[in-house]
Short mmCIF file of N, CA and C in Angstrom, two decimals:
data_model
loop_
_atom_site.label_atom_id
_atom_site.label_comp_id
_atom_site.label_asym_id
_atom_site.label_seq_id
_atom_site.Cartn_x
_atom_site.Cartn_y
_atom_site.Cartn_z
N MET G 1 40.94 133.78 132.03
CA MET G 1 41.77 132.94 132.85
C MET G 1 42.52 131.93 131.99
N ALA G 2 41.87 131.45 130.95
CA ALA G 2 42.49 130.45 130.08
C ALA G 2 43.75 131.00 129.43
N SER G 3 43.74 132.29 129.06
CA SER G 3 44.93 132.85 128.42
C SER G 3 46.11 132.93 129.39
N LEU G 4 45.83 133.16 130.67
CA LEU G 4 46.90 133.15 131.68
C LEU G 4 47.47 131.76 131.87
N GLN G 5 46.58 130.78 131.89
CA GLN G 5 47.01 129.38 132.05
C GLN G 5 47.90 128.98 130.87
N GLN G 6 47.49 129.36 129.66
CA GLN G 6 48.25 129.02 128.46
C GLN G 6 49.60 129.72 128.46
N LEU G 7 49.63 130.97 128.87
CA LEU G 7 50.88 131.72 128.95
C LEU G 7 51.88 131.01 129.85
N GLN G 8 51.41 130.57 131.00
CA GLN G 8 52.28 129.87 131.94
C GLN G 8 52.76 128.55 131.36
N ARG G 9 51.89 127.79 130.74
CA ARG G 9 52.29 126.52 130.13
C ARG G 9 53.33 126.73 129.04
N THR G 10 53.14 127.76 128.24
CA THR G 10 54.05 128.04 127.13
C THR G 10 55.44 128.44 127.61
N HIS G 11 55.52 129.21 128.68
CA HIS G 11 56.80 129.78 129.11
C HIS G 11 57.32 129.23 130.43
N ALA G 12 56.76 128.16 130.92
CA ALA G 12 57.15 127.61 132.22
C ALA G 12 58.63 127.22 132.28
N ALA G 13 59.20 126.81 131.17
CA ALA G 13 60.60 126.40 131.17
C ALA G 13 61.54 127.60 131.24
N ASP G 14 61.04 128.79 130.90
CA ASP G 14 61.89 129.97 130.82
C ASP G 14 61.61 131.03 131.89
N ALA G 15 60.46 130.95 132.54
CA ALA G 15 60.09 131.98 133.51
C ALA G 15 59.31 131.34 134.65
N ASP G 16 59.45 131.91 135.82
CA ASP G 16 58.67 131.48 136.98
C ASP G 16 57.42 132.35 137.06
N PHE G 17 56.28 131.73 137.28
CA PHE G 17 55.01 132.44 137.38
C PHE G 17 54.50 132.32 138.80
N LEU G 18 53.97 133.42 139.31
CA LEU G 18 53.47 133.45 140.68
C LEU G 18 52.29 134.41 140.74
N CYS G 19 51.24 133.99 141.39
CA CYS G 19 50.07 134.84 141.62
C CYS G 19 50.09 135.27 143.09
N VAL G 20 49.99 136.55 143.33
CA VAL G 20 49.89 137.06 144.70
C VAL G 20 48.44 137.45 144.92
N TYR G 21 47.77 136.72 145.80
CA TYR G 21 46.38 137.00 146.12
C TYR G 21 46.34 138.19 147.07
N ILE G 22 45.68 139.26 146.63
CA ILE G 22 45.62 140.48 147.43
C ILE G 22 44.20 140.69 147.94
N ALA G 23 43.92 141.85 148.47
CA ALA G 23 42.58 142.18 148.96
C ALA G 23 41.56 141.99 147.85
N GLU G 24 40.36 141.58 148.24
CA GLU G 24 39.28 141.36 147.27
C GLU G 24 38.94 142.66 146.53
N ALA G 25 38.88 142.59 145.22
CA ALA G 25 38.56 143.77 144.42
C ALA G 25 37.07 144.12 144.52
N HIS G 26 36.24 143.12 144.65
CA HIS G 26 34.79 143.35 144.64
C HIS G 26 34.11 142.64 145.80
N ALA G 27 34.63 142.87 146.99
CA ALA G 27 34.06 142.24 148.18
C ALA G 27 32.61 142.71 148.37
N THR G 28 31.77 141.78 148.81
CA THR G 28 30.35 142.09 148.97
C THR G 28 30.11 143.19 150.01
N ASP G 29 31.03 143.35 150.96
CA ASP G 29 30.85 144.37 151.99
C ASP G 29 31.54 145.69 151.63
N GLU G 30 32.14 145.78 150.42
CA GLU G 30 32.81 147.02 150.02
C GLU G 30 32.41 147.51 148.64
N TRP G 31 32.48 146.62 147.64
CA TRP G 31 32.19 147.01 146.26
C TRP G 31 31.54 145.83 145.56
N PRO G 32 30.29 145.55 145.90
CA PRO G 32 29.63 144.34 145.39
C PRO G 32 29.43 144.37 143.87
N MET G 33 29.57 143.20 143.26
CA MET G 33 29.40 143.05 141.82
C MET G 33 28.28 142.07 141.49
N GLY G 34 27.34 141.90 142.39
CA GLY G 34 26.26 140.97 142.15
C GLY G 34 26.69 139.55 142.47
N GLU G 35 26.16 138.61 141.75
CA GLU G 35 26.40 137.20 142.06
C GLU G 35 27.72 136.67 141.51
N ALA G 36 28.37 137.42 140.63
CA ALA G 36 29.63 136.96 140.05
C ALA G 36 30.69 136.76 141.12
N VAL G 37 30.71 137.66 142.11
CA VAL G 37 31.66 137.57 143.21
C VAL G 37 30.87 137.64 144.50
N SER G 38 31.02 136.64 145.32
CA SER G 38 30.25 136.60 146.56
C SER G 38 31.17 136.30 147.73
N ILE G 39 32.00 137.28 148.07
CA ILE G 39 32.96 137.08 149.16
C ILE G 39 33.17 138.41 149.89
N ARG G 40 33.29 138.32 151.19
CA ARG G 40 33.54 139.50 152.01
C ARG G 40 35.05 139.76 152.05
N GLN G 41 35.39 141.01 152.35
CA GLN G 41 36.80 141.36 152.50
C GLN G 41 37.37 140.65 153.73
N ALA G 42 38.50 140.03 153.58
CA ALA G 42 39.14 139.31 154.69
C ALA G 42 39.58 140.29 155.77
N THR G 43 39.39 139.90 157.01
CA THR G 43 39.86 140.70 158.14
C THR G 43 40.96 139.98 158.90
N ALA G 44 41.26 138.76 158.50
CA ALA G 44 42.33 137.96 159.12
C ALA G 44 42.98 137.12 158.03
N LEU G 45 44.23 136.77 158.24
CA LEU G 45 44.99 136.04 157.23
C LEU G 45 44.33 134.71 156.87
N ASN G 46 43.78 134.00 157.84
CA ASN G 46 43.14 132.72 157.52
C ASN G 46 41.96 132.91 156.58
N GLU G 47 41.24 134.04 156.68
CA GLU G 47 40.14 134.33 155.76
C GLU G 47 40.66 134.62 154.36
N ARG G 48 41.77 135.36 154.26
CA ARG G 48 42.35 135.66 152.95
C ARG G 48 42.87 134.38 152.31
N LEU G 49 43.49 133.52 153.10
CA LEU G 49 43.97 132.25 152.56
C LEU G 49 42.82 131.36 152.09
N ALA G 50 41.72 131.37 152.83
CA ALA G 50 40.55 130.60 152.42
C ALA G 50 39.99 131.16 151.11
N ALA G 51 39.96 132.47 150.97
CA ALA G 51 39.48 133.09 149.72
C ALA G 51 40.41 132.74 148.57
N ALA G 52 41.70 132.73 148.82
CA ALA G 52 42.67 132.35 147.77
C ALA G 52 42.43 130.91 147.34
N ASN G 53 42.21 130.03 148.30
CA ASN G 53 41.94 128.63 147.97
C ASN G 53 40.63 128.49 147.19
N GLU G 54 39.63 129.27 147.56
CA GLU G 54 38.36 129.25 146.83
C GLU G 54 38.57 129.70 145.38
N PHE G 55 39.40 130.73 145.20
CA PHE G 55 39.74 131.20 143.86
C PHE G 55 40.42 130.10 143.06
N ILE G 56 41.41 129.45 143.65
CA ILE G 56 42.16 128.39 142.97
C ILE G 56 41.22 127.25 142.57
N GLU G 57 40.41 126.81 143.51
CA GLU G 57 39.50 125.70 143.23
C GLU G 57 38.41 126.09 142.23
N GLY G 58 37.87 127.29 142.38
CA GLY G 58 36.78 127.72 141.51
C GLY G 58 37.20 127.97 140.08
N THR G 59 38.46 128.36 139.88
CA THR G 59 38.95 128.67 138.53
C THR G 59 39.88 127.61 137.98
N LYS G 60 40.24 126.64 138.82
CA LYS G 60 41.23 125.61 138.43
C LYS G 60 42.56 126.28 138.05
N PHE G 61 42.90 127.35 138.75
CA PHE G 61 44.11 128.11 138.47
C PHE G 61 45.33 127.27 138.78
N SER G 62 46.27 127.22 137.85
CA SER G 62 47.40 126.29 138.00
C SER G 62 48.71 126.96 138.41
N TRP G 63 48.76 128.27 138.44
CA TRP G 63 49.99 128.92 138.86
C TRP G 63 50.18 128.73 140.37
N PRO G 64 51.41 128.81 140.85
CA PRO G 64 51.60 128.88 142.30
C PRO G 64 50.94 130.17 142.81
N VAL G 65 50.29 130.09 143.96
CA VAL G 65 49.60 131.25 144.52
C VAL G 65 50.09 131.47 145.95
N VAL G 66 50.43 132.71 146.25
CA VAL G 66 50.76 133.12 147.61
C VAL G 66 49.80 134.25 147.98
N SER G 67 49.78 134.61 149.23
CA SER G 67 48.87 135.66 149.70
C SER G 67 49.65 136.85 150.21
N ASP G 68 49.13 138.03 149.91
CA ASP G 68 49.65 139.25 150.52
C ASP G 68 49.35 139.16 152.02
N ARG G 69 50.17 139.83 152.82
CA ARG G 69 49.90 139.87 154.26
C ARG G 69 48.72 140.79 154.52
N MET G 70 48.22 140.78 155.71
CA MET G 70 47.06 141.60 156.05
C MET G 70 47.39 143.09 156.09
N ASP G 71 48.67 143.45 156.17
CA ASP G 71 49.04 144.86 156.07
C ASP G 71 49.10 145.31 154.60
N ASN G 72 48.83 144.37 153.68
CA ASN G 72 48.77 144.64 152.24
C ASN G 72 50.08 145.22 151.69
N GLY G 73 51.20 144.74 152.23
CA GLY G 73 52.51 145.25 151.83
C GLY G 73 52.79 145.12 150.34
N PHE G 74 52.47 143.97 149.75
CA PHE G 74 52.71 143.80 148.31
C PHE G 74 51.85 144.78 147.52
N ASN G 75 50.59 144.85 147.86
CA ASN G 75 49.69 145.74 147.15
C ASN G 75 50.14 147.20 147.26
N LYS G 76 50.56 147.61 148.44
CA LYS G 76 51.02 148.99 148.63
C LYS G 76 52.30 149.26 147.84
N LEU G 77 53.22 148.30 147.83
CA LEU G 77 54.49 148.48 147.13
C LEU G 77 54.31 148.50 145.62
N PHE G 78 53.46 147.61 145.09
CA PHE G 78 53.32 147.46 143.64
C PHE G 78 52.05 148.08 143.06
N GLY G 79 51.14 148.57 143.89
CA GLY G 79 49.89 149.11 143.35
C GLY G 79 49.13 148.06 142.58
N ALA G 80 48.96 146.89 143.18
CA ALA G 80 48.45 145.72 142.47
C ALA G 80 46.93 145.66 142.36
N TRP G 81 46.20 146.47 143.11
CA TRP G 81 44.74 146.35 143.12
C TRP G 81 44.15 147.02 141.90
N PRO G 82 43.15 146.52 141.23
CA PRO G 82 42.54 145.22 141.47
C PRO G 82 43.27 144.09 140.76
N THR G 83 43.90 144.36 139.61
CA THR G 83 44.63 143.32 138.88
C THR G 83 45.80 143.97 138.14
N ARG G 84 46.96 143.41 138.31
CA ARG G 84 48.15 143.86 137.58
C ARG G 84 48.99 142.63 137.28
N PHE G 85 49.82 142.75 136.26
CA PHE G 85 50.77 141.70 135.93
C PHE G 85 52.15 142.34 135.82
N TYR G 86 53.14 141.69 136.41
CA TYR G 86 54.48 142.24 136.49
C TYR G 86 55.50 141.22 136.00
N VAL G 87 56.60 141.74 135.51
CA VAL G 87 57.79 140.92 135.28
C VAL G 87 58.86 141.51 136.17
N VAL G 88 59.41 140.66 137.03
CA VAL G 88 60.48 141.07 137.93
C VAL G 88 61.71 140.24 137.58
N GLU G 89 62.80 140.93 137.30
CA GLU G 89 64.05 140.26 136.98
C GLU G 89 65.15 140.83 137.87
N ASP G 90 65.93 139.94 138.47
CA ASP G 90 67.04 140.36 139.33
C ASP G 90 66.60 141.44 140.32
N ASN G 91 65.44 141.19 140.95
CA ASN G 91 64.88 142.10 141.96
C ASN G 91 64.52 143.48 141.41
N ARG G 92 64.30 143.57 140.10
CA ARG G 92 63.89 144.83 139.48
C ARG G 92 62.60 144.62 138.70
N LEU G 93 61.68 145.56 138.83
CA LEU G 93 60.45 145.54 138.04
C LEU G 93 60.81 145.98 136.63
N THR G 94 60.59 145.09 135.64
CA THR G 94 60.94 145.42 134.27
C THR G 94 59.73 145.56 133.35
N PHE G 95 58.56 145.16 133.81
CA PHE G 95 57.36 145.25 132.97
C PHE G 95 56.13 145.19 133.85
N LYS G 96 55.09 145.97 133.45
CA LYS G 96 53.86 146.00 134.21
C LYS G 96 52.69 146.21 133.26
N ILE G 97 51.63 145.43 133.44
CA ILE G 97 50.39 145.60 132.69
C ILE G 97 49.31 146.04 133.66
N GLU G 98 48.60 147.10 133.28
CA GLU G 98 47.47 147.58 134.07
C GLU G 98 46.20 147.39 133.27
N LEU G 99 45.07 147.54 133.91
CA LEU G 99 43.80 147.50 133.21
C LEU G 99 43.70 148.69 132.26
N ASP G 100 43.07 148.47 131.12
CA ASP G 100 42.88 149.56 130.18
C ASP G 100 41.63 150.36 130.53
N GLU G 101 41.27 151.30 129.69
CA GLU G 101 40.12 152.17 129.98
C GLU G 101 38.79 151.41 130.04
N GLU G 102 38.76 150.20 129.46
CA GLU G 102 37.56 149.36 129.54
C GLU G 102 37.61 148.41 130.73
N ARG G 103 38.60 148.61 131.62
CA ARG G 103 38.79 147.80 132.83
C ARG G 103 39.13 146.35 132.48
N LYS G 104 39.89 146.17 131.39
CA LYS G 104 40.34 144.85 130.96
C LYS G 104 41.86 144.88 130.81
N PHE G 105 42.47 143.72 130.78
CA PHE G 105 43.90 143.65 130.53
C PHE G 105 44.13 142.74 129.33
N ASN G 106 45.24 143.00 128.64
CA ASN G 106 45.57 142.25 127.45
C ASN G 106 46.81 141.40 127.74
N VAL G 107 46.61 140.12 127.92
CA VAL G 107 47.71 139.20 128.23
C VAL G 107 48.68 139.13 127.06
N ASP G 108 48.23 139.45 125.86
CA ASP G 108 49.12 139.43 124.70
C ASP G 108 50.31 140.37 124.88
N HIS G 109 50.11 141.50 125.59
CA HIS G 109 51.22 142.42 125.84
C HIS G 109 52.30 141.74 126.69
N LEU G 110 51.87 140.98 127.67
CA LEU G 110 52.81 140.24 128.51
C LEU G 110 53.51 139.16 127.70
N GLU G 111 52.76 138.46 126.89
CA GLU G 111 53.32 137.43 126.01
C GLU G 111 54.39 138.02 125.09
N THR G 112 54.07 139.13 124.49
CA THR G 112 55.02 139.79 123.59
C THR G 112 56.28 140.19 124.33
N PHE G 113 56.12 140.77 125.51
CA PHE G 113 57.29 141.16 126.30
C PHE G 113 58.15 139.94 126.62
N LEU G 114 57.51 138.87 127.08
CA LEU G 114 58.27 137.66 127.44
C LEU G 114 59.02 137.08 126.25
N VAL G 115 58.34 136.98 125.12
CA VAL G 115 58.97 136.43 123.93
C VAL G 115 60.15 137.30 123.51
N ASN G 116 59.95 138.61 123.48
CA ASN G 116 61.04 139.51 123.09
C ASN G 116 62.19 139.47 124.09
N ARG G 117 61.85 139.41 125.37
CA ARG G 117 62.86 139.34 126.42
C ARG G 117 63.69 138.07 126.31
N LEU G 118 63.02 136.97 126.08
CA LEU G 118 63.73 135.70 125.96
C LEU G 118 64.61 135.65 124.73
N ARG G 119 64.23 136.38 123.69
CA ARG G 119 65.06 136.47 122.47
C ARG G 119 66.16 137.50 122.64
N GLY G 120 66.10 138.29 123.69
CA GLY G 120 67.10 139.32 123.91
C GLY G 120 66.78 140.63 123.22
N ASP G 121 65.53 140.80 122.77
CA ASP G 121 65.13 142.01 122.04
C ASP G 121 64.72 143.17 122.95
N VAL G 122 64.66 142.94 124.26
CA VAL G 122 64.25 143.97 125.20
C VAL G 122 65.41 144.22 126.14
N ALA G 123 65.88 145.46 126.20
CA ALA G 123 67.01 145.79 127.06
C ALA G 123 66.60 145.86 128.51
N ASN G 124 67.57 145.67 129.41
CA ASN G 124 67.33 145.82 130.85
C ASN G 124 67.01 147.22 131.21
#
């Protein structure tokens, strides 16, 4: 989480950062992960918003956070579950990071893309 916070602080003047809170990846009633995550899958928007707020408070996450609707439109459109990072420019998806084979993501790839893009080294 710290690397995401640092990425946003470093590039806040050049890029807008937004977190879209989607369906729980490891809800206790669907895919429990033990005590690390202790939340049920939301069945109403107010529950999803409460979970998003719990995430923000529990992690001290500083990016702006919005919530996917209960029809999961963002998740369906972008294939965001469980975790993805995107760069959208002029209403076009220009970059996407997915989890690797070890189920981890490398924020450095996003950093590299942003730096190169801001220098003009990455074509549209």
